[in-house]
mmCIF file of C-alpha atoms in Angstrom:
data_model
loop_
_atom_site.group_PDB
_atom_site.id
_atom_site.type_symbol
_atom_site.label_atom_id
_atom_site.label_comp_id
_atom_site.label_asym_id
_atom_site.label_seq_id
_atom_site.Cartn_x
_atom_site.Cartn_y
_atom_site.Cartn_z
ATOM 1 C CA MET X 4 74.374 130.069 100.488
ATOM 2 C CA ASN X 5 75.251 127.987 103.364
ATOM 3 C CA GLU X 6 73.379 127.061 106.099
ATOM 4 C CA PRO X 7 75.533 128.178 109.560
ATOM 5 C CA VAL X 8 77.302 124.920 111.199
ATOM 6 C CA ASP X 9 75.768 124.347 114.537
ATOM 7 C CA LEU X 10 79.105 123.456 116.377
ATOM 8 C CA ALA X 11 76.346 122.927 119.848
ATOM 9 C CA ALA X 12 74.427 120.622 118.527
ATOM 10 C CA ALA X 13 77.963 118.047 118.872
ATOM 11 C CA VAL X 14 79.507 119.674 121.425
ATOM 12 C CA SER X 15 75.966 118.430 123.241
ATOM 13 C CA VAL X 16 76.284 115.159 121.984
ATOM 14 C CA LEU X 17 79.401 114.914 122.806
ATOM 15 C CA ASP X 18 79.710 116.421 125.730
ATOM 16 C CA THR X 19 76.926 114.000 127.518
ATOM 17 C CA ALA X 20 78.715 110.824 125.626
ATOM 18 C CA ARG X 21 78.911 107.647 128.191
ATOM 19 C CA SER X 22 80.678 105.324 126.020
ATOM 20 C CA ALA X 23 81.926 106.113 122.056
ATOM 21 C CA THR X 24 82.850 104.251 119.019
ATOM 22 C CA VAL X 25 84.399 106.473 115.818
ATOM 23 C CA LEU X 26 84.110 105.511 112.532
ATOM 24 C CA CYS X 27 86.050 106.137 109.936
ATOM 25 C CA HIS X 28 85.626 105.434 105.964
ATOM 26 C CA VAL X 29 86.425 101.944 103.925
ATOM 27 C CA GLN X 30 89.991 102.772 102.659
ATOM 28 C CA PRO X 31 90.192 105.529 105.046
ATOM 29 C CA ASP X 32 92.745 108.537 104.345
ATOM 30 C CA ALA X 33 94.673 110.221 106.799
ATOM 31 C CA ASP X 34 91.933 112.983 107.201
ATOM 32 C CA THR X 35 89.347 110.341 108.577
ATOM 33 C CA ILE X 36 92.246 108.475 110.561
ATOM 34 C CA GLY X 37 93.585 111.706 112.244
ATOM 35 C CA SER X 38 90.415 112.954 113.106
ATOM 36 C CA GLY X 39 89.103 109.637 114.579
ATOM 37 C CA LEU X 40 91.687 109.584 116.463
ATOM 38 C CA ALA X 41 91.896 113.019 117.742
ATOM 39 C CA LEU X 42 88.652 112.521 119.349
ATOM 40 C CA ALA X 43 89.524 108.904 120.517
ATOM 41 C CA GLN X 44 92.304 111.102 122.520
ATOM 42 C CA VAL X 45 89.778 113.897 123.477
ATOM 43 C CA LEU X 46 86.954 111.152 124.621
ATOM 44 C CA HIS X 47 89.382 109.188 126.978
ATOM 45 C CA ARG X 48 91.253 111.630 128.775
ATOM 46 C CA ARG X 49 87.481 112.782 129.910
ATOM 47 C CA GLY X 50 87.411 109.363 130.702
ATOM 48 C CA VAL X 51 84.876 107.939 128.427
ATOM 49 C CA PRO X 52 85.400 104.144 127.258
ATOM 50 C CA VAL X 53 86.521 104.602 123.353
ATOM 51 C CA ARG X 54 86.674 102.245 120.251
ATOM 52 C CA VAL X 55 88.318 103.583 116.740
ATOM 53 C CA SER X 56 87.624 101.297 113.582
ATOM 54 C CA PHE X 57 87.402 100.865 109.965
ATOM 55 C CA ALA X 58 85.280 97.872 107.679
ATOM 56 C CA GLU X 59 88.165 97.871 105.272
ATOM 57 C CA PRO X 60 91.003 96.752 104.583
ATOM 58 C CA ALA X 61 91.985 94.683 107.385
ATOM 59 C CA ALA X 62 94.869 96.667 108.498
ATOM 60 C CA LEU X 63 95.533 100.409 108.932
ATOM 61 C CA PRO X 64 97.964 101.446 106.468
ATOM 62 C CA VAL X 65 101.256 102.330 106.956
ATOM 63 C CA SER X 66 101.762 105.131 106.354
ATOM 64 C CA MET X 67 99.394 106.046 109.350
ATOM 65 C CA ARG X 68 100.523 103.592 111.759
ATOM 66 C CA SER X 69 102.799 106.339 113.801
ATOM 67 C CA LEU X 70 100.134 108.989 114.518
ATOM 68 C CA PRO X 71 99.454 109.123 117.917
ATOM 69 C CA GLY X 72 96.118 107.433 119.226
ATOM 70 C CA THR X 73 96.303 103.989 117.125
ATOM 71 C CA GLU X 74 95.808 101.707 120.911
ATOM 72 C CA PHE X 75 92.190 103.245 120.278
ATOM 73 C CA LEU X 76 91.736 101.233 116.958
ATOM 74 C CA VAL X 77 89.580 97.851 117.476
ATOM 75 C CA PRO X 78 89.121 95.239 114.305
ATOM 76 C CA PRO X 79 85.382 95.378 113.031
ATOM 77 C CA ALA X 80 84.619 92.049 115.055
ATOM 78 C CA LYS X 81 85.329 93.818 118.104
ATOM 79 C CA VAL X 82 83.193 96.749 117.706
ATOM 80 C CA PRO X 83 80.215 96.553 120.458
ATOM 81 C CA ALA X 84 76.874 96.579 118.546
ATOM 82 C CA GLU X 85 75.569 99.147 121.289
ATOM 83 C CA VAL X 86 77.082 102.245 121.946
ATOM 84 C CA ASP X 87 75.983 105.535 123.943
ATOM 85 C CA VAL X 88 77.427 107.627 121.514
ATOM 86 C CA LEU X 89 78.669 106.620 117.556
ATOM 87 C CA ILE X 90 80.442 109.243 115.648
ATOM 88 C CA ALA X 91 81.052 109.020 111.750
ATOM 89 C CA VAL X 92 83.636 111.373 110.778
ATOM 90 C CA ASP X 93 84.810 112.214 106.955
ATOM 91 C CA CYS X 94 81.795 109.818 105.832
ATOM 92 C CA GLY X 95 79.553 111.073 103.346
ATOM 93 C CA SER X 96 76.476 108.543 103.360
ATOM 94 C CA ALA X 97 76.250 105.140 105.654
ATOM 95 C CA GLY X 98 77.526 103.344 102.489
ATOM 96 C CA ARG X 99 81.219 104.494 103.231
ATOM 97 C CA LEU X 100 81.053 102.550 106.542
ATOM 98 C CA GLY X 101 81.239 99.452 104.553
ATOM 99 C CA SER X 102 79.952 96.198 107.114
ATOM 100 C CA LEU X 103 80.425 99.065 109.774
ATOM 101 C CA ARG X 104 77.219 100.117 108.909
ATOM 102 C CA ASP X 105 74.826 98.759 111.158
ATOM 103 C CA ARG X 106 76.280 100.136 114.296
ATOM 104 C CA LEU X 107 74.578 102.992 113.491
ATOM 105 C CA ASP X 108 71.177 100.893 114.779
ATOM 106 C CA GLY X 109 72.656 100.204 117.879
ATOM 107 C CA ALA X 110 73.575 103.574 118.939
ATOM 108 C CA ARG X 111 71.626 105.965 121.155
ATOM 109 C CA VAL X 112 72.913 108.609 119.377
ATOM 110 C CA SER X 113 74.620 108.827 115.825
ATOM 111 C CA LEU X 114 76.794 111.635 115.500
ATOM 112 C CA VAL X 115 77.950 112.344 111.842
ATOM 113 C CA LEU X 116 80.942 115.063 111.644
ATOM 114 C CA ASP X 117 82.177 115.498 107.847
ATOM 115 C CA HIS X 118 82.266 118.121 105.315
ATOM 116 C CA HIS X 119 81.821 116.092 101.602
ATOM 117 C CA ARG X 120 79.041 118.271 100.012
ATOM 118 C CA SER X 121 76.966 115.153 98.939
ATOM 119 C CA ASN X 122 76.721 114.100 102.584
ATOM 120 C CA THR X 123 73.489 112.550 103.237
ATOM 121 C CA ARG X 124 72.822 113.764 106.911
ATOM 122 C CA PHE X 125 72.542 110.045 107.978
ATOM 123 C CA GLY X 126 72.730 110.752 111.335
ATOM 124 C CA SER X 127 70.162 111.363 114.131
ATOM 125 C CA VAL X 128 72.194 114.762 114.922
ATOM 126 C CA ASN X 129 74.488 116.227 111.554
ATOM 127 C CA VAL X 130 77.246 118.480 111.656
ATOM 128 C CA VAL X 131 78.488 119.233 108.379
ATOM 129 C CA ASP X 132 80.486 122.144 106.922
ATOM 130 C CA GLU X 133 80.470 121.875 103.450
ATOM 131 C CA THR X 134 82.867 124.888 103.453
ATOM 132 C CA ALA X 135 85.879 123.296 105.561
ATOM 133 C CA GLU X 136 88.672 121.877 103.435
ATOM 134 C CA SER X 137 88.997 118.701 105.398
ATOM 135 C CA THR X 138 87.132 116.772 108.726
ATOM 136 C CA ALA X 139 90.481 117.597 110.772
ATOM 137 C CA GLY X 140 89.813 121.165 110.598
ATOM 138 C CA LEU X 141 85.991 121.166 111.532
ATOM 139 C CA ILE X 142 86.952 118.874 115.026
ATOM 140 C CA ALA X 143 89.583 121.337 115.492
ATOM 141 C CA ARG X 144 86.311 123.644 115.856
ATOM 142 C CA VAL X 145 84.572 121.662 117.325
ATOM 143 C CA LEU X 146 87.033 121.141 120.148
ATOM 144 C CA ASP X 147 87.008 124.640 120.448
ATOM 145 C CA ALA X 148 84.009 124.778 121.359
ATOM 146 C CA TRP X 149 83.791 122.350 123.542
ATOM 147 C CA GLY X 150 86.636 124.150 125.467
ATOM 148 C CA GLU X 151 89.299 121.305 125.084
ATOM 149 C CA PRO X 152 92.530 121.836 124.990
ATOM 150 C CA ILE X 153 94.327 120.730 121.555
ATOM 151 C CA ASP X 154 97.814 119.122 122.837
ATOM 152 C CA ARG X 155 100.280 118.043 120.690
ATOM 153 C CA SER X 156 99.081 114.775 119.942
ATOM 154 C CA ILE X 157 95.939 115.728 119.047
ATOM 155 C CA ALA X 158 97.558 118.952 116.852
ATOM 156 C CA HIS X 159 99.600 115.559 115.387
ATOM 157 C CA CYS X 160 95.871 113.755 114.397
ATOM 158 C CA LEU X 161 95.063 117.397 112.709
ATOM 159 C CA PHE X 162 97.550 118.494 111.091
ATOM 160 C CA ALA X 163 97.747 114.511 108.767
ATOM 161 C CA GLY X 164 94.127 115.373 107.644
ATOM 162 C CA LEU X 165 94.336 119.107 107.137
ATOM 163 C CA VAL X 166 97.971 118.758 105.041
ATOM 164 C CA THR X 167 96.686 115.601 102.777
ATOM 165 C CA ASP X 168 93.274 116.759 101.939
ATOM 166 C CA THR X 169 94.277 120.353 101.336
ATOM 167 C CA GLY X 170 97.450 118.336 98.762
ATOM 168 C CA SER X 171 100.412 119.827 101.102
ATOM 169 C CA PHE X 172 97.795 123.254 100.926
ATOM 170 C CA LYS X 173 97.302 123.247 97.179
ATOM 171 C CA TRP X 174 93.374 123.445 97.923
ATOM 172 C CA ALA X 175 94.067 125.384 100.748
ATOM 173 C CA ARG X 176 91.085 127.673 102.022
ATOM 174 C CA PRO X 177 90.480 130.688 104.157
ATOM 175 C CA GLY X 178 91.501 129.627 107.628
ATOM 176 C CA SER X 179 93.333 126.675 106.168
ATOM 177 C CA HIS X 180 97.221 128.496 106.777
ATOM 178 C CA ALA X 181 95.924 129.748 110.542
ATOM 179 C CA LEU X 182 95.412 126.804 111.493
ATOM 180 C CA ALA X 183 98.230 125.395 110.494
ATOM 181 C CA GLU X 184 100.258 127.617 112.268
ATOM 182 C CA ARG X 185 97.822 127.316 115.336
ATOM 183 C CA LEU X 186 99.018 123.227 115.404
ATOM 184 C CA LEU X 187 102.636 124.060 114.687
ATOM 185 C CA ALA X 188 103.083 125.891 117.662
ATOM 186 C CA THR X 189 102.442 122.943 119.680
ATOM 187 C CA GLY X 190 105.495 121.832 118.636
ATOM 188 C CA ILE X 191 105.212 118.741 115.917
ATOM 189 C CA ASP X 192 107.036 117.863 112.941
ATOM 190 C CA ASP X 193 105.249 118.926 110.129
ATOM 191 C CA ALA X 194 108.196 118.361 107.902
ATOM 192 C CA ALA X 195 108.339 114.527 109.373
ATOM 193 C CA ILE X 196 104.315 113.954 109.473
ATOM 194 C CA THR X 197 103.929 115.239 105.780
ATOM 195 C CA ARG X 198 106.993 112.687 104.773
ATOM 196 C CA THR X 199 105.468 109.725 106.505
ATOM 197 C CA LEU X 200 102.404 110.209 104.657
ATOM 198 C CA MET X 201 102.862 111.828 101.497
ATOM 199 C CA ASP X 202 106.777 111.203 100.239
ATOM 200 C CA THR X 203 107.213 107.812 101.585
ATOM 201 C CA HIS X 204 106.953 104.722 98.979
ATOM 202 C CA PRO X 205 108.193 101.181 98.709
ATOM 203 C CA PHE X 206 110.375 100.460 95.132
ATOM 204 C CA ALA X 207 107.465 98.410 94.148
ATOM 205 C CA TRP X 208 105.165 101.886 93.555
ATOM 206 C CA LEU X 209 107.827 102.439 90.425
ATOM 207 C CA PRO X 210 107.205 99.629 88.209
ATOM 208 C CA MET X 211 103.347 99.833 89.297
ATOM 209 C CA LEU X 212 103.321 103.414 88.108
ATOM 210 C CA SER X 213 105.025 102.227 84.841
ATOM 211 C CA ARG X 214 102.706 99.901 84.095
ATOM 212 C CA VAL X 215 99.405 101.692 85.634
ATOM 213 C CA LEU X 216 100.143 104.978 83.724
ATOM 214 C CA SER X 217 100.649 102.965 80.541
ATOM 215 C CA SER X 218 97.527 102.220 80.459
ATOM 216 C CA ALA X 219 96.371 105.986 80.552
ATOM 217 C CA GLN X 220 93.559 107.137 78.446
ATOM 218 C CA LEU X 221 92.585 110.291 76.852
ATOM 219 C CA ASN X 222 88.916 110.760 75.947
ATOM 220 C CA PRO X 223 88.715 114.417 74.511
ATOM 221 C CA ALA X 224 85.273 114.384 73.735
ATOM 222 C CA ALA X 225 83.794 112.900 77.620
ATOM 223 C CA ALA X 226 82.093 115.276 79.355
ATOM 224 C CA LYS X 227 81.159 117.608 76.937
ATOM 225 C CA GLY X 228 84.102 118.029 75.694
ATOM 226 C CA ALA X 229 85.658 118.405 78.844
ATOM 227 C CA GLY X 230 87.621 115.848 78.507
ATOM 228 C CA LEU X 231 88.417 112.499 80.230
ATOM 229 C CA VAL X 232 91.343 110.943 81.381
ATOM 230 C CA TYR X 233 91.572 107.317 83.056
ATOM 231 C CA ALA X 234 93.118 105.116 83.984
ATOM 232 C CA VAL X 235 92.756 101.431 85.779
ATOM 233 C CA VAL X 236 94.452 99.442 88.575
ATOM 234 C CA ARG X 237 94.229 95.727 87.904
ATOM 235 C CA GLN X 238 94.495 92.822 90.824
ATOM 236 C CA ALA X 239 97.525 92.285 89.240
ATOM 237 C CA ASP X 240 99.225 95.378 89.903
ATOM 238 C CA LEU X 241 98.872 95.708 93.205
ATOM 239 C CA THR X 242 101.552 92.774 94.546
ATOM 240 C CA GLY X 243 104.002 95.019 96.919
ATOM 241 C CA VAL X 244 102.268 97.577 96.784
ATOM 242 C CA ARG X 245 100.562 99.497 99.606
ATOM 243 C CA SER X 246 96.969 101.501 99.468
ATOM 244 C CA GLU X 247 98.824 104.328 99.673
ATOM 245 C CA GLU X 248 100.554 103.749 96.623
ATOM 246 C CA VAL X 249 97.349 102.811 94.527
ATOM 247 C CA GLU X 250 95.646 106.457 96.173
ATOM 248 C CA SER X 251 98.650 108.128 94.838
ATOM 249 C CA ILE X 252 98.001 107.580 91.328
ATOM 250 C CA ILE X 253 95.033 109.957 90.741
ATOM 251 C CA ASP X 254 96.836 113.164 91.960
ATOM 252 C CA LEU X 255 99.197 112.022 88.707
ATOM 253 C CA ILE X 256 96.418 111.217 86.500
ATOM 254 C CA ARG X 257 94.756 114.255 87.282
ATOM 255 C CA THR X 258 97.439 117.078 86.224
ATOM 256 C CA THR X 259 96.369 116.211 82.359
ATOM 257 C CA SER X 260 96.219 119.317 80.329
ATOM 258 C CA GLU X 261 94.141 117.929 77.517
ATOM 259 C CA ALA X 262 91.150 116.742 80.233
ATOM 260 C CA GLN X 263 89.212 118.769 83.106
ATOM 261 C CA VAL X 264 88.341 115.594 84.141
ATOM 262 C CA ALA X 265 90.338 112.434 86.235
ATOM 263 C CA ALA X 266 89.702 108.791 86.737
ATOM 264 C CA VAL X 267 90.751 106.056 88.907
ATOM 265 C CA PHE X 268 89.399 102.480 88.410
ATOM 266 C CA LYS X 269 90.854 100.335 91.076
ATOM 267 C CA GLU X 270 90.012 97.055 91.240
ATOM 268 C CA SER X 271 89.895 95.269 94.801
ATOM 269 C CA ARG X 272 92.667 93.172 96.266
ATOM 270 C CA THR X 273 90.015 90.184 97.169
ATOM 271 C CA SER X 274 87.340 90.036 94.816
ATOM 272 C CA SER X 275 87.978 90.504 90.740
ATOM 273 C CA GLU X 276 85.723 92.952 89.294
ATOM 274 C CA HIS X 277 85.241 95.020 92.533
ATOM 275 C CA TRP X 278 86.182 98.446 92.326
ATOM 276 C CA THR X 279 86.503 101.854 93.611
ATOM 277 C CA VAL X 280 87.156 105.203 91.510
ATOM 278 C CA SER X 281 88.520 108.232 92.232
ATOM 279 C CA LEU X 282 87.421 111.103 90.389
ATOM 280 C CA ARG X 283 88.733 114.855 90.033
ATOM 281 C CA SER X 284 88.352 118.028 87.950
ATOM 282 C CA HIS X 285 88.659 121.308 88.574
ATOM 283 C CA ASP X 286 88.054 125.109 87.893
ATOM 284 C CA ASN X 287 87.640 126.140 84.031
ATOM 285 C CA ALA X 288 90.455 128.014 82.352
ATOM 286 C CA ASP X 289 88.595 131.220 82.639
ATOM 287 C CA GLY X 290 87.967 130.874 86.489
ATOM 288 C CA THR X 291 84.235 129.792 86.114
ATOM 289 C CA LEU X 292 82.987 126.500 87.344
ATOM 290 C CA GLY X 293 84.088 123.351 85.667
ATOM 291 C CA VAL X 294 82.891 119.600 85.887
ATOM 292 C CA ASP X 295 81.104 119.053 89.236
ATOM 293 C CA VAL X 296 82.192 115.257 89.719
ATOM 294 C CA ALA X 297 80.189 114.946 93.230
ATOM 295 C CA GLN X 298 77.090 115.128 91.246
ATOM 296 C CA VAL X 299 78.557 113.163 88.869
ATOM 297 C CA ALA X 300 80.032 110.351 92.020
ATOM 298 C CA THR X 301 76.741 110.830 93.400
ATOM 299 C CA ALA X 302 74.635 109.253 90.445
ATOM 300 C CA LEU X 303 77.152 105.997 90.440
ATOM 301 C CA GLY X 304 76.479 105.440 93.843
ATOM 302 C CA GLY X 305 79.071 107.774 95.871
ATOM 303 C CA GLY X 306 79.955 111.390 96.592
ATOM 304 C CA GLY X 307 82.549 113.830 97.670
ATOM 305 C CA HIS X 308 83.107 117.477 96.756
ATOM 306 C CA ARG X 309 82.537 119.336 94.014
ATOM 307 C CA TYR X 310 86.338 118.680 92.617
ATOM 308 C CA ALA X 311 86.944 115.384 94.268
ATOM 309 C CA ALA X 312 84.314 112.207 95.030
ATOM 310 C CA GLY X 313 84.287 108.326 94.153
ATOM 311 C CA TYR X 314 81.885 105.576 94.558
ATOM 312 C CA SER X 315 81.964 101.801 94.561
ATOM 313 C CA THR X 316 80.749 99.878 91.603
ATOM 314 C CA THR X 317 81.853 96.244 89.638
ATOM 315 C CA GLY X 318 81.501 95.129 86.182
ATOM 316 C CA THR X 319 84.908 95.140 83.954
ATOM 317 C CA ALA X 320 86.569 97.589 83.222
ATOM 318 C CA ASP X 321 85.446 97.927 79.837
ATOM 319 C CA HIS X 322 81.667 98.451 81.458
ATOM 320 C CA LEU X 323 82.787 100.810 84.464
ATOM 321 C CA VAL X 324 84.461 103.112 81.528
ATOM 322 C CA ALA X 325 81.611 103.683 79.340
ATOM 323 C CA ALA X 326 79.327 103.756 82.371
ATOM 324 C CA LEU X 327 81.303 107.202 83.610
ATOM 325 C CA VAL X 328 81.233 108.567 80.333
ATOM 326 C CA ALA X 329 77.634 108.311 80.331
ATOM 327 C CA ALA X 330 77.198 109.601 83.452
ATOM 328 C CA LEU X 331 79.621 112.640 82.268
ATOM 329 C CA ALA X 332 77.512 113.477 79.591
#
């Protein structure tokens, strides 16, 4: 059984903050950015100087630029070396902060707010709810415990994290729909938010998908017979597409019925043979627990959830695939 989450510990840190830096993970998704911007808005209205940042890529993904609170975003070079309170949102480990991990050393207090089971508890105060469907959901509960109202702008950011991390509520947990209803009651346009984040792509996405999906391979014997399906996204495939398009590929690969584990190997735009890897899995057909890809990702230097995880690595594509197959064994 999971230990009760100590929301009061987070409130105590936030309530006494004199200045704050909110850090999101590298290659940010809407859960980390939405959580970070929601917190920044609350801190700002309380009169606390606050900055939000992430190490890479250089710019916020286009799909997230309409989120309220982006005025608090600063490039990594403008994140101060010292701050009263540093808050890491949706980060399972210090490594997920990339080049900004050194800012932990300059904080009086570092607060980790996260929902990843593999979280390494790298902050001086760690509030990690492994049962939460999203960090945005955890943030909503922290704000309630703090007595801070959730207005329309904050609700917009939290809904962005909620809808994306649940895959438009395909992976909702108890309380997810109740939170969504509460956020919708503030007047946010859920259809527009979801369309912008998840259902809008440039035309270049289609030929990119054609190339990448044609690279897909099936290894039925991998993961002790559970099966592995994977695809490789190389530098040459990235021309004209955004990070959102690249991140969307795993949701197509994972639909393969002959494999329980899905992987997408994504080469860096700037560094050859530097990769991030997305892993997905699911329950067995009889409802028993399936392959724990968080355990696999952790062994390879990353982390995540039982059925959604990832890691970063270097090498040739063939080497990466062999390493993953070995880890799955």
